[in-house]
């Protein structure tokens, strides 16, 4: 058990972690024949994420509602405590959705008689369930087996929390927290690699720089919360109109930079026009006042404009400021 604990707390892939835990549970608990882990989804139901000696792809789309779970029916007042179920077969036939029951039964996954169901608690919240089952006999598990399951579940909770912290740290090392696009440092790293590949293989791309208009005025009149909402909404619409293969970064406070692979300047202009139309149609509503977001942009193209990577950014930046000047002159 100590070896298993030392191994699972250092695993950074959840699917691998879950599989090791269910396999280990069957190895440690002699009476166990089957083990599974179900994780709570955003909708509040539960999805199979690991099974002992059974391909997960057969049932990965199956969901169990809370009312179909052992804990809800045996520990209604305390979902954070494990439970021994002495007649699992009778329970499943009685409480499980008929379609789900028939499907799992057809895969010989419900030929079980006893179960230990242990909650997985992460940061004080119910994260999922960890089950071991016996096909041999009703009432076969003991309190000692229950203690082992609770220990493994506790180690699993620690590993999940560690991985969540790792994922959060990794995310923050690459993405801007407000806009969920790449922050400048990481963008520059990806842009450098993209530029080198384009130079080597003769690929083309367009580079756009975008700056929100009058964000300072929004901040001064409505406050920085409204300004952050403007930035957040703009980045959301920006991501919706570019492809996943394109690279988007927050280059400064209200300045964004985009690398659109295999795209021409006119194609990027069309996207920006669509984005502006969307923002005009859907202004921010802040304190019952509508705030319309507008922006200025500049685009450069590789290799048509120049082949130097830094100069491409300077050209796009210069064209963005020229565009901003024109918009101000029209407003006057």
Coordinates of N, CA, C and O in Angstrom, one line a residue, residues 153-249:
X153 N -8.7 5.8 -1.1 CA -9.5 7.0 -1.6 C -8.8 8.3 -1.1 O -8.8 9.3 -1.9
X154 N -8.3 8.3 0.1 CA -7.7 9.5 0.6 C -6.4 9.8 -0.2 O -6.1 10.9 -0.5
X155 N -5.6 8.7 -0.5 CA -4.4 8.9 -1.3 C -4.8 9.4 -2.7 O -4.1 10.3 -3.3
X156 N -5.9 8.9 -3.2 CA -6.3 9.3 -4.5 C -6.7 10.8 -4.5 O -6.4 11.5 -5.4
X157 N -7.4 11.2 -3.5 CA -7.8 12.6 -3.3 C -6.6 13.5 -3.3 O -6.6 14.6 -4.0
X158 N -5.6 13.1 -2.6 CA -4.3 13.9 -2.6 C -3.7 14.0 -3.9 O -3.3 15.1 -4.4
X159 N -3.7 12.9 -4.7 CA -3.1 12.9 -6.0 C -3.9 13.8 -7.0 O -3.3 14.5 -7.8
X160 N -5.2 13.7 -6.9 CA -6.1 14.5 -7.7 C -5.8 16.0 -7.5 O -5.7 16.8 -8.4
X161 N -5.8 16.4 -6.2 CA -5.6 17.8 -5.8 C -4.2 18.2 -6.3 O -4.0 19.3 -6.8
X162 N -3.2 17.4 -6.1 CA -1.8 17.8 -6.6 C -1.8 18.0 -8.1 O -1.2 18.9 -8.6
X163 N -2.6 17.1 -8.8 CA -2.6 17.2 -10.3 C -3.4 18.5 -10.7 O -3.0 19.2 -11.6
X164 N -4.4 18.8 -10.0 CA -5.2 20.0 -10.3 C -4.3 21.3 -10.1 O -4.3 22.2 -10.9
X165 N -3.5 21.3 -9.0 CA -2.6 22.4 -8.8 C -1.5 22.4 -9.9 O -1.1 23.5 -10.3
X166 N -1.1 21.3 -10.3 CA -0.1 21.2 -11.4 C -0.7 21.8 -12.7 O -0.1 22.6 -13.4
X167 N -1.9 21.4 -13.0 CA -2.6 21.8 -14.2 C -2.8 23.4 -14.1 O -2.7 24.1 -15.1
X168 N -3.2 23.9 -13.0 CA -3.4 25.3 -12.8 C -2.1 26.1 -13.0 O -2.1 27.1 -13.7
X169 N -1.0 25.5 -12.4 CA 0.3 26.2 -12.6 C 0.7 26.2 -14.0 O 1.2 27.2 -14.5
X170 N 0.5 25.0 -14.7 CA 0.9 24.9 -16.1 C 0.1 25.9 -16.9 O 0.6 26.6 -17.8
X171 N -1.2 26.0 -16.6 CA -2.1 26.9 -17.4 C -1.6 28.4 -17.2 O -1.5 29.1 -18.2
X172 N -1.4 28.8 -16.0 CA -0.9 30.1 -15.7 C 0.4 30.4 -16.3 O 0.8 31.6 -16.5
X173 N 1.2 29.4 -16.5 CA 2.5 29.6 -17.1 C 2.4 29.9 -18.6 O 3.4 30.3 -19.3
X174 N 1.2 29.6 -19.2 CA 1.0 29.7 -20.7 C 0.0 30.7 -21.0 O 0.0 31.4 -22.1
X175 N -1.1 30.8 -20.2 CA -2.3 31.6 -20.6 C -2.5 32.8 -19.6 O -2.1 32.8 -18.5
X176 N -3.0 33.8 -20.2 CA -3.5 35.0 -19.4 C -4.7 34.6 -18.7 O -5.7 34.1 -19.3
X177 N -4.8 34.9 -17.4 CA -5.9 34.5 -16.6 C -7.2 35.1 -17.0 O -8.3 34.5 -16.9
X178 N -7.2 36.4 -17.4 CA -8.5 37.1 -17.7 C -9.0 36.7 -19.0 O -10.2 36.4 -19.2
X179 N -8.2 36.6 -20.0 CA -8.7 36.4 -21.4 C -8.6 34.9 -21.9 O -9.2 34.6 -22.9
X180 N -7.8 34.1 -21.2 CA -7.6 32.7 -21.5 C -7.0 32.5 -22.9 O -7.1 31.5 -23.5
X181 N -6.2 33.5 -23.3 CA -5.4 33.4 -24.5 C -3.9 33.4 -24.0 O -3.7 33.7 -22.8
X182 N -3.0 33.1 -24.9 CA -1.6 33.0 -24.4 C -1.1 34.4 -23.9 O -1.5 35.4 -24.4
X183 N -0.3 34.3 -22.8 CA 0.3 35.6 -22.4 C 1.5 35.9 -23.3 O 1.9 35.0 -24.0
X184 N 2.0 37.1 -23.2 CA 3.0 37.5 -24.1 C 4.2 36.6 -24.2 O 4.7 36.3 -25.3
X185 N 4.8 36.2 -23.1 CA 6.0 35.5 -23.1 C 5.8 34.1 -23.8 O 6.6 33.7 -24.6
X186 N 4.7 33.4 -23.5 CA 4.5 32.1 -24.1 C 4.1 32.3 -25.6 O 4.5 31.5 -26.4
X187 N 3.4 33.4 -25.9 CA 3.1 33.6 -27.3 C 4.4 33.8 -28.1 O 4.5 33.3 -29.2
X188 N 5.3 34.6 -27.6 CA 6.6 34.9 -28.3 C 7.3 33.6 -28.5 O 8.0 33.4 -29.6
X189 N 7.3 32.6 -27.6 CA 7.9 31.3 -27.8 C 7.3 30.6 -28.9 O 8.0 30.0 -29.8
X190 N 6.0 30.5 -29.0 CA 5.3 29.8 -30.0 C 5.5 30.5 -31.4 O 5.7 29.8 -32.4
X191 N 5.4 31.8 -31.4 CA 5.6 32.6 -32.6 C 7.0 32.3 -33.2 O 7.1 32.2 -34.4
X192 N 8.0 32.3 -32.3 CA 9.3 32.0 -32.8 C 9.4 30.7 -33.5 O 10.0 30.5 -34.6
X193 N 8.8 29.6 -32.9 CA 8.8 28.3 -33.5 C 8.0 28.3 -34.8 O 8.4 27.6 -35.8
X194 N 6.9 29.0 -34.8 CA 6.1 29.1 -36.1 C 6.8 29.8 -37.2 O 6.8 29.3 -38.3
X195 N 7.5 30.8 -36.8 CA 8.3 31.6 -37.8 C 9.4 30.7 -38.4 O 9.6 30.7 -39.6
X196 N 10.1 30.0 -37.6 CA 11.2 29.2 -38.0 C 10.7 28.1 -38.9 O 11.4 27.8 -40.0
X197 N 9.6 27.5 -38.6 CA 9.0 26.4 -39.4 C 8.6 27.0 -40.8 O 8.8 26.4 -41.8
X198 N 7.9 28.2 -40.8 CA 7.5 28.8 -42.0 C 8.7 29.1 -42.9 O 8.7 29.0 -44.1
X199 N 9.8 29.6 -42.3 CA 11.0 29.9 -43.0 C 11.6 28.7 -43.7 O 12.1 28.7 -44.8
X200 N 11.6 27.6 -42.9 CA 12.2 26.4 -43.4 C 11.4 25.7 -44.5 O 12.0 25.2 -45.5
X201 N 10.1 25.7 -44.4 CA 9.3 25.0 -45.3 C 8.5 25.8 -46.3 O 7.7 25.3 -47.0
X202 N 8.8 27.1 -46.3 CA 8.1 28.0 -47.2 C 6.6 28.2 -47.0 O 5.8 28.4 -47.9
X203 N 6.2 28.1 -45.7 CA 4.8 28.3 -45.3 C 4.5 29.8 -45.3 O 5.4 30.7 -45.2
X204 N 3.2 30.1 -45.3 CA 2.7 31.5 -45.2 C 1.9 31.7 -44.0 O 1.2 30.8 -43.5
X205 N 1.9 32.9 -43.5 CA 1.0 33.3 -42.4 C 0.8 34.8 -42.4 O 1.6 35.6 -42.9
X206 N -0.3 35.2 -41.7 CA -0.6 36.6 -41.5 C -0.5 36.9 -40.0 O -0.8 36.1 -39.2
X207 N 0.0 38.1 -39.7 CA 0.1 38.5 -38.3 C -0.7 39.8 -38.1 O -0.6 40.8 -38.8
X208 N -1.6 39.7 -37.1 CA -2.5 40.9 -36.8 C -2.2 41.4 -35.4 O -2.1 40.6 -34.5
X209 N -2.2 42.7 -35.2 CA -2.2 43.3 -33.9 C -3.5 44.1 -33.8 O -3.9 44.9 -34.7
X210 N -4.1 44.0 -32.6 CA -5.4 44.6 -32.4 C -5.3 45.4 -31.0 O -4.7 44.9 -30.1
X211 N -5.9 46.6 -31.0 CA -5.9 47.4 -29.8 C -7.3 48.0 -29.6 O -7.9 48.5 -30.5
X212 N -7.8 47.8 -28.4 CA -9.2 48.3 -28.1 C -9.2 49.8 -28.1 O -8.2 50.4 -27.6
X213 N -10.2 50.4 -28.6 CA -10.3 51.9 -28.7 C -10.9 52.4 -27.4 O -11.9 51.8 -26.9
X214 N -10.3 53.4 -26.8 CA -10.9 54.2 -25.7 C -11.1 53.3 -24.5 O -12.1 53.6 -23.7
X215 N -10.3 52.3 -24.2 CA -10.4 51.5 -23.0 C -10.2 52.4 -21.8 O -10.9 52.2 -20.7
X216 N -9.3 53.4 -21.9 CA -9.0 54.3 -20.7 C -10.3 55.1 -20.3 O -10.6 55.2 -19.2
X217 N -11.0 55.5 -21.4 CA -12.3 56.2 -21.1 C -13.3 55.3 -20.4 O -14.0 55.7 -19.4
X218 N -13.4 54.0 -20.8 CA -14.3 53.1 -20.2 C -13.9 52.9 -18.7 O -14.7 52.9 -17.8
X219 N -12.5 52.8 -18.5 CA -12.1 52.6 -17.1 C -12.4 53.8 -16.2 O -12.8 53.7 -15.1
X220 N -12.2 55.0 -16.8 CA -12.4 56.2 -16.1 C -13.8 56.5 -15.7 O -14.2 57.0 -14.6
X221 N -14.7 56.2 -16.7 CA -16.2 56.4 -16.5 C -16.8 55.3 -15.6 O -17.6 55.6 -14.7
X222 N -16.5 54.1 -16.0 CA -17.3 53.0 -15.4 C -16.5 52.1 -14.4 O -17.0 51.3 -13.7
X223 N -15.2 52.3 -14.4 CA -14.3 51.6 -13.5 C -13.6 50.4 -14.2 O -13.9 50.0 -15.3
X224 N -12.6 49.9 -13.5 CA -11.8 48.8 -14.1 C -12.5 47.5 -14.3 O -12.1 46.7 -15.1
X225 N -13.5 47.3 -13.5 CA -14.3 46.0 -13.6 C -15.0 46.0 -15.0 O -15.0 45.0 -15.7
X226 N -15.5 47.2 -15.4 CA -16.1 47.3 -16.8 C -15.0 47.1 -17.8 O -15.3 46.5 -18.9
X227 N -13.9 47.7 -17.6 CA -12.8 47.6 -18.5 C -12.3 46.1 -18.7 O -12.1 45.7 -19.8
X228 N -12.3 45.4 -17.6 CA -11.9 44.0 -17.7 C -13.0 43.2 -18.4 O -12.7 42.2 -19.2
X229 N -14.3 43.5 -18.2 CA -15.3 42.9 -19.0 C -15.2 43.1 -20.5 O -15.4 42.2 -21.3
X230 N -14.8 44.3 -20.8 CA -14.6 44.6 -22.2 C -13.5 43.8 -22.8 O -13.6 43.2 -23.9
X231 N -12.4 43.7 -22.1 CA -11.2 42.9 -22.6 C -11.6 41.4 -22.7 O -11.3 40.7 -23.6
X232 N -12.4 40.9 -21.7 CA -12.8 39.5 -21.6 C -13.7 39.2 -22.8 O -13.6 38.2 -23.4
X233 N -14.7 40.1 -23.0 CA -15.6 39.8 -24.1 C -14.9 39.9 -25.4 O -15.2 39.0 -26.3
X234 N -14.0 40.8 -25.6 CA -13.3 40.9 -26.9 C -12.5 39.7 -27.2 O -12.6 39.1 -28.3
X235 N -11.8 39.2 -26.2 CA -11.0 38.0 -26.4 C -11.9 36.8 -26.7 O -11.5 35.9 -27.5
X236 N -13.1 36.7 -26.1 CA -14.0 35.6 -26.3 C -14.5 35.6 -27.8 O -14.5 34.6 -28.5
X237 N -14.9 36.8 -28.3 CA -15.3 36.9 -29.7 C -14.2 36.7 -30.6 O -14.3 36.1 -31.7
X238 N -13.0 37.1 -30.2 CA -11.8 36.9 -31.0 C -11.5 35.4 -31.2 O -11.3 34.9 -32.4
X239 N -11.6 34.6 -30.1 CA -11.3 33.2 -30.2 C -12.4 32.5 -31.0 O -12.1 31.5 -31.7
X240 N -13.7 33.0 -30.9 CA -14.8 32.3 -31.7 C -14.6 32.5 -33.2 O -15.2 31.7 -33.9
X241 N -13.9 33.5 -33.6 CA -13.8 33.8 -35.1 C -12.5 33.4 -35.7 O -12.3 33.5 -36.9
X242 N -11.6 32.9 -34.9 CA -10.3 32.3 -35.4 C -10.3 30.8 -35.2 O -11.0 30.3 -34.3
X243 N -9.4 30.1 -35.9 CA -9.4 28.7 -35.8 C -8.5 28.3 -34.6 O -7.7 29.0 -34.1
X244 N -8.7 27.0 -34.2 CA -7.9 26.5 -33.1 C -6.4 26.4 -33.5 O -5.5 26.5 -32.6
X245 N -6.1 26.3 -34.7 CA -4.7 26.2 -35.2 C -4.1 27.6 -35.2 O -2.8 27.7 -35.3
X246 N -4.9 28.7 -35.2 CA -4.3 30.0 -35.1 C -3.8 30.3 -33.7 O -4.2 29.7 -32.7
X247 N -2.9 31.3 -33.6 CA -2.2 31.6 -32.3 C -2.7 33.0 -31.9 O -2.5 33.9 -32.6
X248 N -3.3 33.0 -30.7 CA -3.7 34.3 -30.2 C -3.1 34.6 -28.8 O -3.0 33.7 -27.9
X249 N -2.6 35.8 -28.7 CA -1.9 36.2 -27.4 C -2.4 37.6 -27.0 O -2.8 38.4 -27.8

